[in-house]
Coordinates of C-alpha atoms in Angstrom, one line a residue:
Chain T
X4 CA 3.9 96.4 124.0
X5 CA 7.3 98.0 124.6
X6 CA 8.7 95.8 122.0
X7 CA 6.1 96.7 119.5
X8 CA 6.8 100.4 120.0
X9 CA 10.5 99.8 119.5
X10 CA 9.9 97.9 116.4
X11 CA 7.7 100.6 115.0
X12 CA 10.4 103.2 115.7
X13 CA 13.1 101.1 114.1
X14 CA 10.8 100.4 111.2
X15 CA 10.2 104.1 110.6
X16 CA 13.9 104.8 111.0
X17 CA 14.7 102.1 108.5
X18 CA 12.1 103.6 106.2
X19 CA 13.6 107.0 106.5
X20 CA 17.1 105.7 105.8
X21 CA 15.7 103.8 102.9
X22 CA 13.9 106.8 101.5
X23 CA 16.9 109.1 102.1
X24 CA 19.0 106.6 100.1
X25 CA 16.5 106.5 97.3
X26 CA 16.4 110.3 97.2
X27 CA 20.1 110.5 97.1
X28 CA 20.2 108.0 94.2
X29 CA 17.6 110.0 92.3
X30 CA 19.5 113.2 92.8
X31 CA 22.7 111.4 91.7
X32 CA 21.0 110.2 88.5
X33 CA 19.8 113.7 87.7
X34 CA 23.2 115.1 88.3
X35 CA 24.8 112.4 86.2
X36 CA 22.7 113.1 83.2
X37 CA 23.6 116.7 83.2
X38 CA 27.2 115.6 83.3
X39 CA 26.5 113.6 80.2
X40 CA 25.7 116.8 78.3
X41 CA 28.9 118.5 79.6
X42 CA 30.9 115.4 78.7
X43 CA 29.5 115.2 75.2
X44 CA 30.2 118.9 74.6
X45 CA 33.7 118.7 76.1
X46 CA 34.4 115.5 74.1
X47 CA 33.3 117.2 70.9
X48 CA 35.8 120.0 71.3
X49 CA 38.5 117.5 72.4
X50 CA 37.9 115.2 69.4
X51 CA 37.7 118.1 66.9
X52 CA 41.0 119.6 68.2
X53 CA 42.7 116.2 68.3
X54 CA 41.5 115.4 64.7
X55 CA 42.6 118.8 63.5
X56 CA 46.1 118.7 65.0
X57 CA 48.0 117.1 62.0
X58 CA 46.6 119.8 59.6
X59 CA 47.3 122.6 62.0
X60 CA 50.8 121.3 62.6
X61 CA 51.6 121.1 58.9
X62 CA 50.1 124.5 57.9
X63 CA 50.0 126.4 61.2
X64 CA 47.8 129.4 61.4
X65 CA 48.1 130.0 57.6
X66 CA 45.5 127.2 57.3
X67 CA 42.9 129.9 58.0
X68 CA 44.1 132.5 55.4
X69 CA 45.7 130.3 52.7
X70 CA 43.5 129.9 49.6
X71 CA 45.3 127.0 48.1
X72 CA 43.3 123.8 48.3
X73 CA 45.4 121.2 46.5
X74 CA 45.0 117.4 47.2
X75 CA 47.5 116.4 44.5
X76 CA 49.9 113.9 46.1
X77 CA 53.3 115.4 46.8
X78 CA 52.1 118.9 46.5
X79 CA 49.4 118.5 49.1
X80 CA 48.4 121.9 50.6
X81 CA 45.2 122.8 52.3
X82 CA 43.9 126.2 53.1
X83 CA 40.4 127.1 54.5
X84 CA 40.1 130.6 53.2
X85 CA 37.9 129.8 50.2
X86 CA 35.4 128.0 52.4
X87 CA 35.4 130.5 55.2
X88 CA 34.8 133.3 52.7
X89 CA 32.1 131.2 50.9
X90 CA 30.4 130.5 54.2
X91 CA 30.3 134.1 55.3
X92 CA 29.3 135.5 52.0
X93 CA 26.4 133.1 51.4
X94 CA 25.2 133.5 55.0
X95 CA 25.3 137.3 54.9
X96 CA 23.6 137.4 51.6
X97 CA 20.9 134.9 52.8
X98 CA 20.4 137.1 55.9
X99 CA 20.0 140.3 53.7
X100 CA 17.5 138.5 51.4
X101 CA 15.5 137.1 54.3
X102 CA 15.4 140.4 56.2
X103 CA 12.5 142.1 54.5
X104 CA 10.6 138.8 54.1
X105 CA 10.8 137.7 57.7
X106 CA 10.2 141.2 59.0
X107 CA 7.0 141.4 57.0
X108 CA 5.8 138.1 58.2
X109 CA 6.5 139.0 61.9
X110 CA 4.5 142.3 61.4
X111 CA 1.7 140.3 59.7
X112 CA 1.6 137.9 62.6
X113 CA 2.4 140.1 65.5
X114 CA 0.8 143.4 64.5
X115 CA -1.5 143.6 61.5
X116 CA -3.4 140.4 61.9
X117 CA -2.5 139.4 65.4
X118 CA -4.7 136.5 66.8
X119 CA -6.8 136.1 63.6
X120 CA -7.4 132.9 61.8
X121 CA -5.5 134.1 58.7
X122 CA -2.5 134.8 60.9
X123 CA -2.7 131.2 62.3
X124 CA -2.7 129.8 58.8
X125 CA 0.2 131.9 57.7
X126 CA 2.1 131.1 60.9
X127 CA 1.6 127.4 60.4
X128 CA 2.9 127.6 56.9
X129 CA 6.0 129.6 57.9
X130 CA 6.6 127.0 60.6
X131 CA 6.3 124.2 58.0
X132 CA 9.2 125.9 56.1
X133 CA 11.4 124.8 59.1
X134 CA 10.2 121.3 58.7
X135 CA 11.3 120.8 55.1
X136 CA 14.5 118.7 55.0
X137 CA 17.6 120.5 53.6
X138 CA 17.9 117.9 50.8
X139 CA 14.4 118.7 49.6
X140 CA 15.2 122.4 49.5
X141 CA 18.3 121.4 47.4
X142 CA 16.2 119.4 44.9
X143 CA 13.7 122.3 44.6
X144 CA 16.5 124.8 44.1
X145 CA 18.2 122.5 41.5
X146 CA 15.1 121.7 39.5
X147 CA 12.9 124.8 39.9
X148 CA 14.9 127.8 41.0
X149 CA 18.1 127.2 39.0
X150 CA 16.4 126.9 35.5
X151 CA 14.5 130.1 36.4
X152 CA 17.8 131.9 37.2
X153 CA 19.4 130.6 34.0
X154 CA 16.6 132.1 32.0
X155 CA 17.3 135.4 33.8
X156 CA 20.9 135.2 32.6
X157 CA 22.8 133.8 35.6
X158 CA 26.2 132.4 34.6
X159 CA 27.7 129.0 35.6
X160 CA 24.5 127.1 34.7
X161 CA 22.7 128.8 37.6
X162 CA 25.1 127.4 40.2
X163 CA 26.8 129.7 42.7
X164 CA 26.7 131.9 45.7
X165 CA 23.5 133.8 44.6
X166 CA 21.4 130.7 44.1
X167 CA 22.6 129.1 47.3
X168 CA 21.8 132.3 49.2
X169 CA 18.2 132.5 48.0
X170 CA 17.5 129.0 49.1
X171 CA 19.3 129.6 52.4
X172 CA 17.2 132.8 52.9
X173 CA 14.0 130.8 52.6
X174 CA 15.4 128.1 55.0
X175 CA 16.2 130.6 57.8
X176 CA 13.0 132.7 57.6
X177 CA 11.1 130.6 60.2
X178 CA 14.0 131.0 62.7
X179 CA 14.1 134.8 62.4
X180 CA 10.3 135.1 62.3
X181 CA 9.4 133.1 65.4
X182 CA 11.5 135.1 67.8
X183 CA 10.8 138.6 66.4
X184 CA 7.0 137.8 66.1
X185 CA 6.9 136.8 69.7
X186 CA 8.7 140.0 70.8
X187 CA 6.5 142.3 68.5
X188 CA 3.4 140.7 70.0
X189 CA 4.7 141.6 73.5
X190 CA 5.0 145.3 72.9
X191 CA 2.6 146.9 75.4
X192 CA -0.7 148.3 73.9
X193 CA -0.4 151.4 76.0
X194 CA 2.7 152.5 74.1
X195 CA 1.0 152.0 70.7
X196 CA -2.3 153.7 71.9
X197 CA -0.3 156.7 73.1
X198 CA 1.1 157.1 69.6
X199 CA -2.2 156.6 67.9
X200 CA -3.8 159.2 70.2
X201 CA -1.3 161.7 68.9
X202 CA -2.5 161.0 65.4
X203 CA 0.1 158.6 64.2
X204 CA -0.7 156.2 61.3
X205 CA -0.2 152.5 61.7
X206 CA 3.1 152.5 59.8
X207 CA 4.3 155.4 61.9
X208 CA 3.4 153.5 65.1
X209 CA 5.3 150.5 63.8
X210 CA 8.5 152.4 63.0
X211 CA 8.5 154.8 66.0
X212 CA 7.1 152.5 68.7
X213 CA 6.9 148.8 67.8
X214 CA 10.3 148.4 66.2
X215 CA 12.3 150.4 68.7
X216 CA 10.9 148.6 71.7
X217 CA 11.2 145.2 70.1
X218 CA 14.6 146.0 68.6
X219 CA 16.9 143.6 70.6
X220 CA 14.5 140.7 70.1
X221 CA 14.4 141.3 66.4
X222 CA 18.2 141.5 66.2
X223 CA 18.6 138.4 68.3
X224 CA 16.3 136.5 66.0
X225 CA 18.4 137.5 63.0
X226 CA 21.6 136.6 64.7
X227 CA 20.3 133.1 65.5
X228 CA 19.0 132.6 62.0
X229 CA 22.4 133.7 60.7
X230 CA 24.0 131.0 62.9
X231 CA 21.6 128.5 61.2
X232 CA 22.7 129.6 57.7
X233 CA 26.4 129.2 58.6
X234 CA 26.0 125.4 59.1
X235 CA 23.5 124.4 56.4
X236 CA 24.9 121.7 54.3
X237 CA 22.9 119.7 51.7
X238 CA 20.9 122.5 50.0
X239 CA 24.1 124.6 49.7
X240 CA 26.2 121.7 48.5
X241 CA 23.7 121.0 45.7
X242 CA 23.6 124.7 44.5
X243 CA 26.8 126.5 45.2
X244 CA 28.8 124.9 42.4
X245 CA 31.5 123.3 44.6
X246 CA 34.6 125.3 43.4
X247 CA 37.4 125.5 45.8
X248 CA 38.1 129.2 45.1
X249 CA 37.5 132.4 47.0
X250 CA 34.3 133.7 45.4
X251 CA 34.9 136.9 43.3
X252 CA 31.4 138.1 43.3
X253 CA 27.7 137.3 44.0
X254 CA 27.3 135.2 41.0
X255 CA 30.6 133.3 41.3
X256 CA 30.6 129.6 42.2
X257 CA 32.2 128.6 45.5
X258 CA 32.1 126.3 48.4
X259 CA 31.2 126.7 52.1
X260 CA 32.8 125.0 55.1
X261 CA 29.9 122.6 55.5
X262 CA 29.6 121.8 51.8
X263 CA 33.4 121.1 51.4
X264 CA 33.2 118.6 54.3
X265 CA 30.1 116.9 52.7
X266 CA 31.8 116.9 49.3
X267 CA 35.3 115.7 50.0
X268 CA 34.8 113.5 53.0
X269 CA 34.2 110.4 51.0
X270 CA 37.6 110.1 49.5
X271 CA 39.5 111.7 52.4
X272 CA 42.2 110.3 54.6
X273 CA 45.4 111.4 56.2
X274 CA 46.2 115.1 56.0
X275 CA 43.1 115.8 53.9
X276 CA 40.8 114.3 56.5
X277 CA 42.5 116.2 59.2
X278 CA 42.1 119.4 57.2
X279 CA 38.4 118.7 56.8
X280 CA 38.1 118.1 60.6
X281 CA 40.0 121.4 61.2
X282 CA 37.3 123.1 59.0
X283 CA 34.7 121.4 61.1
X284 CA 36.4 122.8 64.2
X285 CA 36.4 126.3 62.8
X286 CA 32.7 126.0 61.8
X287 CA 31.9 124.7 65.3
X288 CA 33.7 127.7 66.8
X289 CA 32.1 130.2 64.4
X290 CA 28.5 129.0 65.0
X291 CA 29.2 128.7 68.7
X292 CA 30.2 132.3 68.9
X293 CA 27.3 133.6 66.8
X294 CA 24.8 131.6 68.8
X295 CA 26.3 132.7 72.1
X296 CA 26.0 136.4 71.0
X297 CA 22.3 135.8 70.1
X298 CA 21.5 134.0 73.4
X299 CA 23.3 136.8 75.3
X300 CA 21.1 139.5 73.7
X301 CA 18.0 137.4 74.6
X302 CA 19.1 136.9 78.1
X303 CA 19.9 140.6 78.6
X304 CA 16.3 141.4 77.5
X305 CA 15.1 139.3 80.4
Chain I
X1 CA -10.1 176.7 54.1
X2 CA -6.9 178.6 55.0
X3 CA -3.5 177.6 53.6
X4 CA -2.3 176.0 56.9
X5 CA -5.2 173.7 57.0
X6 CA -4.7 172.9 53.3
X7 CA -1.1 171.9 54.0
X8 CA -2.2 169.7 57.0
X9 CA -4.8 168.0 54.9
X10 CA -2.3 167.3 52.1
X11 CA 0.2 166.1 54.6
X12 CA -2.4 163.8 56.2
X13 CA -3.4 162.3 52.9
X14 CA 0.3 161.7 52.0
X15 CA 0.8 160.0 55.4
X16 CA -2.3 157.8 54.9
X17 CA -1.1 156.9 51.5
X18 CA 2.3 155.9 52.9
X19 CA 0.6 153.9 55.5
X20 CA -1.5 152.0 53.0
X21 CA 1.5 151.4 50.7
X22 CA 3.5 150.0 53.6
X23 CA 0.7 147.6 54.6
X24 CA 0.4 146.5 50.9
X25 CA 4.2 145.8 50.9
X26 CA 3.9 143.8 54.1
X27 CA 1.1 141.7 52.7
X28 CA 2.9 141.2 49.4
X29 CA 6.2 140.1 51.0
X30 CA 4.3 137.8 53.4
X31 CA 2.7 136.1 50.4
X32 CA 6.1 135.8 48.8
X33 CA 7.5 134.2 51.9
X34 CA 4.9 131.4 52.1
X35 CA 5.0 130.8 48.3
X36 CA 8.0 128.4 48.5
X37 CA 6.2 125.9 50.8
X38 CA 3.2 125.8 48.5
X39 CA 5.4 125.5 45.4
X40 CA 7.6 122.8 46.9
X41 CA 4.7 120.7 48.1
X42 CA 3.0 121.1 44.7
X43 CA 6.2 120.1 42.9
X44 CA 6.6 117.0 45.0
X45 CA 3.0 115.9 44.7
X46 CA 2.8 116.6 41.0
X47 CA 6.0 114.7 40.1
X48 CA 6.0 112.1 42.8
X49 CA 2.4 110.8 43.4
X50 CA 2.4 108.3 40.5
X51 CA 5.3 106.4 42.0
X52 CA 3.7 106.0 45.5
X53 CA 2.3 102.6 45.9
X54 CA 2.6 99.6 48.2
X55 CA 5.5 98.3 46.2
X56 CA 7.3 101.6 46.7
X57 CA 7.2 101.0 50.5
X58 CA 8.0 97.3 50.6
X59 CA 10.6 96.8 47.9
X60 CA 14.3 97.9 47.6
X61 CA 15.5 100.1 44.7
X62 CA 16.2 98.5 41.3
X63 CA 19.7 98.4 40.0
X64 CA 20.8 101.0 37.5
X65 CA 20.2 98.6 34.5
X66 CA 16.6 97.8 35.6
X67 CA 15.9 101.5 36.0
X68 CA 17.4 102.3 32.6
X69 CA 15.3 99.6 30.9
X70 CA 12.1 100.9 32.5
X71 CA 13.0 104.4 31.5
X72 CA 13.6 103.5 27.9
X73 CA 10.3 101.7 27.8
X74 CA 8.6 104.7 29.2
X75 CA 7.5 102.8 32.3
X76 CA 7.6 103.7 36.0
X77 CA 10.9 102.7 37.6
X78 CA 10.2 99.4 39.5
X79 CA 11.0 98.8 43.1
X80 CA 10.9 101.1 46.1
X81 CA 12.8 102.5 49.1
X82 CA 12.2 99.8 51.7
X83 CA 15.8 99.8 52.7
X84 CA 15.7 103.5 53.3
X85 CA 12.4 103.4 55.3
X86 CA 13.7 100.6 57.6
X87 CA 17.1 102.3 58.0
X88 CA 15.5 105.6 58.9
X89 CA 13.2 103.8 61.4
X90 CA 16.1 101.9 62.9
X91 CA 18.3 104.9 63.3
X92 CA 15.6 107.2 64.6
X93 CA 14.4 104.6 67.2
X94 CA 18.0 104.1 68.3
X95 CA 18.7 107.8 68.5
X96 CA 15.5 108.3 70.5
X97 CA 16.5 105.5 72.9
X98 CA 19.7 107.3 73.5
X99 CA 18.5 110.9 73.6
X100 CA 15.1 110.8 75.3
X101 CA 16.1 109.4 78.7
X102 CA 19.2 111.6 79.0
X103 CA 17.3 114.6 77.7
X104 CA 14.3 114.3 79.9
X105 CA 16.4 113.6 83.0
X106 CA 18.7 116.5 82.3
X107 CA 15.6 118.7 81.8
X108 CA 14.3 117.6 85.2
X109 CA 17.7 118.4 86.7
X110 CA 17.6 121.9 85.3
X111 CA 14.0 122.4 86.5
X112 CA 14.8 121.2 90.0
X113 CA 18.0 123.2 90.4
X114 CA 17.2 126.5 88.7
X115 CA 19.9 128.8 90.2
X116 CA 22.8 126.4 90.6
X117 CA 26.0 127.2 88.6
X118 CA 26.2 123.7 87.3
X119 CA 22.6 123.9 86.0
X120 CA 23.3 127.3 84.3
X121 CA 26.4 125.9 82.7
X122 CA 24.5 122.8 81.5
X123 CA 21.7 125.0 80.1
X124 CA 24.2 127.2 78.3
X125 CA 26.1 124.3 76.9
X126 CA 22.9 122.6 75.8
X127 CA 21.9 125.8 74.0
X128 CA 25.2 125.9 72.2
X129 CA 24.9 122.2 71.3
X130 CA 21.6 123.0 69.7
X131 CA 23.3 125.4 67.3
X132 CA 26.1 123.0 66.2
X133 CA 25.7 122.3 62.5
X134 CA 24.6 118.7 61.8
X135 CA 27.6 118.0 59.5
X136 CA 29.9 118.7 62.5
X137 CA 27.9 116.1 64.5
X138 CA 28.6 113.7 61.6
X139 CA 32.3 114.3 61.9
X140 CA 32.1 113.7 65.7
X141 CA 30.2 110.4 65.3
X142 CA 32.7 109.4 62.7
X143 CA 35.6 109.9 65.1
X144 CA 33.7 108.4 68.1
X145 CA 32.0 105.4 66.5
X146 CA 33.0 104.7 62.9
X147 CA 36.7 104.6 63.5
X148 CA 37.2 103.1 67.0
X149 CA 34.0 101.0 67.7
X150 CA 32.3 99.7 64.5
X151 CA 35.5 100.0 62.4
X152 CA 33.4 101.0 59.5
X153 CA 30.3 103.0 58.6
X154 CA 27.4 101.9 60.7
X155 CA 23.8 102.6 61.8
X156 CA 25.0 103.1 65.3
X157 CA 27.3 106.0 64.3
X158 CA 24.3 107.5 62.4
X159 CA 22.1 107.2 65.5
X160 CA 24.8 108.8 67.7
X161 CA 25.0 111.8 65.5
X162 CA 21.2 112.1 65.3
X163 CA 20.9 111.7 69.1
X164 CA 23.4 114.5 69.8
X165 CA 21.2 116.6 67.6
X166 CA 18.0 115.7 69.4
X167 CA 19.3 115.9 72.9
X168 CA 19.4 119.7 73.5
X169 CA 15.9 120.0 71.9
X170 CA 14.5 117.5 74.5
X171 CA 16.3 119.1 77.4
X172 CA 14.9 122.5 76.5
X173 CA 11.3 121.3 75.9
X174 CA 11.3 119.2 79.1
X175 CA 12.5 122.2 81.3
X176 CA 10.0 124.6 79.6
X177 CA 7.1 122.1 80.1
X178 CA 7.9 121.4 83.8
X179 CA 8.1 125.1 84.5
X180 CA 4.5 125.4 83.6
X181 CA 3.3 122.8 86.1
X182 CA 1.8 124.4 89.2
X183 CA 4.3 124.1 92.1
X184 CA 1.4 123.0 94.4
X185 CA 1.0 119.7 92.7
X186 CA 4.6 118.8 93.4
X187 CA 4.4 120.1 96.9
X188 CA 1.3 118.0 97.7
X189 CA 3.2 114.9 96.7
X190 CA 6.3 115.8 98.7
X191 CA 4.1 116.6 101.8
X192 CA 2.7 113.0 101.6
X193 CA 6.2 111.7 102.0
X194 CA 6.5 110.3 98.5
X195 CA 10.0 109.4 97.6
X196 CA 11.7 111.8 95.2
X197 CA 11.9 109.3 92.3
X198 CA 8.2 108.7 92.6
X199 CA 7.5 112.4 92.6
X200 CA 9.3 112.5 89.3
X201 CA 7.8 109.4 87.8
X202 CA 4.2 109.7 89.1
X203 CA 3.7 113.4 89.3
X204 CA 6.1 115.5 87.1
X205 CA 6.3 113.3 84.1
X206 CA 2.6 112.4 83.9
X207 CA 1.5 116.0 84.4
X208 CA 3.8 117.3 81.8
X209 CA 3.4 114.3 79.5
X210 CA 1.9 116.0 76.5
X211 CA 4.5 118.8 76.6
X212 CA 7.3 116.2 76.7
X213 CA 5.7 114.3 73.9
X214 CA 5.5 117.5 71.8
X215 CA 9.2 118.2 72.3
X216 CA 10.1 114.6 71.5
X217 CA 8.0 114.5 68.3
X218 CA 9.4 117.8 67.1
X219 CA 12.9 116.5 67.8
X220 CA 12.2 113.3 65.8
X221 CA 10.7 115.4 62.9
X222 CA 14.0 117.4 62.9
X223 CA 16.2 114.4 62.6
X224 CA 14.1 112.4 60.1
X225 CA 15.2 114.5 57.2
X226 CA 18.9 114.9 58.1
X227 CA 21.2 113.9 55.3
X228 CA 24.6 115.4 55.9
X229 CA 25.6 113.6 59.2
X230 CA 24.4 110.3 57.8
X231 CA 26.7 110.6 54.7
X232 CA 29.6 110.6 57.1
X233 CA 28.4 107.9 59.4
X234 CA 25.7 105.4 58.1
X235 CA 26.9 105.8 54.4
X236 CA 24.0 103.8 52.8
X237 CA 23.2 100.3 51.7
X238 CA 21.4 98.8 48.8
X239 CA 19.7 96.1 50.9
X240 CA 17.6 96.2 54.0
X241 CA 19.9 96.1 57.0
X242 CA 19.0 95.7 60.6
X243 CA 22.5 95.2 62.0
X244 CA 23.5 98.4 63.8
X245 CA 27.2 97.8 63.2
X246 CA 26.8 97.7 59.4
X247 CA 26.3 100.5 56.9
X248 CA 22.6 101.3 56.6
X249 CA 20.5 103.4 54.2
X250 CA 18.0 106.1 55.1
X251 CA 15.3 107.8 53.1
X252 CA 17.3 111.1 52.8
X253 CA 20.5 109.1 51.9
X254 CA 18.5 107.4 49.1
X255 CA 17.3 110.7 47.8
X256 CA 20.9 111.8 47.6
X257 CA 21.9 108.6 45.7
X258 CA 19.0 108.9 43.3
X259 CA 19.9 112.6 42.7
X260 CA 23.4 111.5 41.6
X261 CA 22.3 108.7 39.3
X262 CA 20.8 109.9 36.0
X263 CA 18.8 106.6 35.6
X264 CA 17.2 106.7 39.0
X265 CA 16.7 110.4 39.3
X266 CA 12.9 110.1 38.7
X267 CA 12.7 108.4 42.2
X268 CA 13.7 111.6 44.0
X269 CA 10.3 113.1 43.9
X270 CA 8.3 110.2 45.3
X271 CA 11.0 109.6 48.0
X272 CA 10.9 113.3 48.9
X273 CA 7.1 113.2 49.0
X274 CA 7.2 110.3 51.4
X275 CA 9.8 111.9 53.6
X276 CA 8.0 115.3 53.6
X277 CA 4.8 113.5 54.4
X278 CA 6.4 111.9 57.5
X279 CA 8.1 115.1 58.7
X280 CA 5.1 117.3 58.2
X281 CA 2.6 114.8 59.8
X282 CA 4.8 114.6 62.9
X283 CA 5.1 118.4 62.9
X284 CA 1.4 119.0 62.7
X285 CA 0.6 116.2 65.2
X286 CA 3.0 117.7 67.8
X287 CA 1.6 121.2 67.2
X288 CA -1.9 119.7 67.7
X289 CA -0.9 118.2 71.0
X290 CA 0.7 121.4 72.1
X291 CA -2.3 123.5 71.2
X292 CA -4.7 121.1 73.0
X293 CA -2.8 121.3 76.3
X294 CA -2.5 125.1 76.3

């Protein structure tokens, strides 16, 4: 009898110990996997910096503002300015082109036709834009958009900053739209009704109530889509003309940081490879900063 | 009617006109925005459908000479993209095997420890990882796998770059899904004395399964069409390869090769059609699942 009780107690103690151990292990596994993410991110920065060191040692900080990209042996010199300029110009242009389009779509979805069937269809189609692979955008730009632009009188056989920006603009529309649409939908009805009751028309309500109260969400959406544009590779590579020069206008050819890596990686080693990795590091930092700003704005909205 | 009322009436009609014009502009620009997807799909179908057949899926691409002969005879280019399809499947499966467990477990960790500094740090880092351009991930996999481990371009390196791309998406969707599960379900399990790992495996994951699946499918649909990181890692291969330490082709890589070869260029449309079909189907299926569970 006594013995039986004792055994039961021991047994339950054992069970508890066993369970505590298993819980500890489970918690350990969860913790470990989150370390994996931190380890991957840390490792990425470490490897990029390590790979970029030979280039940064040879050229110093002038790597960033030198516009001389010369792989000729003996006269090797690498400067990233053409690509930094190309990246920023194409992305800014893409953002400007996409602004009116994605703003219209988010008003269509979040205000004019909110919750209707037609909004659902339009929303699905805009989402599908995000699903098209970059290389397919590139093909379409090359075989459909470019001939059209040549007919309109674009120089350089239709290649260049302008063509790349148009395709980029289409590619980033879904990213800008999804966030600003969500925020516009969340604007309280009371606010809008108050404006209507004062006799405001719908467009007046949009510009004096909806846009001001959804402002930071809309801006954050555009910042995040700008971050997308900075790193796009294939479509840009196929359309920008791949000239290692600082673009001298909207219709000039050029190269972006992503497209020069894709283009020149194949035959690269030594100092050139290191320079491409250094460009990768700069691109990583640039997109990281832009995304962090976007996320910060979203977080501040709550 | 006195003059003040006249002015108000004129003013009102001007404002109404402005309102209508603005709505017209919004409709017009929205239509312009969705026109590319229609035009792109139309172009792919119109130029690619003739090539799609069983042969296209089970054969490897012809060599340039065969393609040139077929072209000059006005025939369809023979062969298919089997090496690309198998390569894509191989790398996507491998990337999923790497990314899904780590991503789901990290998502659970974030859900279980909402306020902890480490969890916040992990969440922020994961968000930043999500914004890293895919070409940079290609560079990373090149430095981590191609040079030191497989000492040459390989499917493994391609999978690693794709898995880093997928990881943050899965972390995010797991955490968001679990947040929507009623706390009471988990508490009931804990109250019954169920060990922690069983709470996760038998309660959290099954309850949030469709949400997790949506996130995973969306992640896969994102990496299916990736070209840039694979150019730096998997490189491509003209034969079917299932060895993860060897260079391997993928459908987007083949499209890039066809695009650069004047004799094979006709194959880009059918290959793109197939790729788009895969990506969009996955996209729509995952949206369906998400809509059904809401």
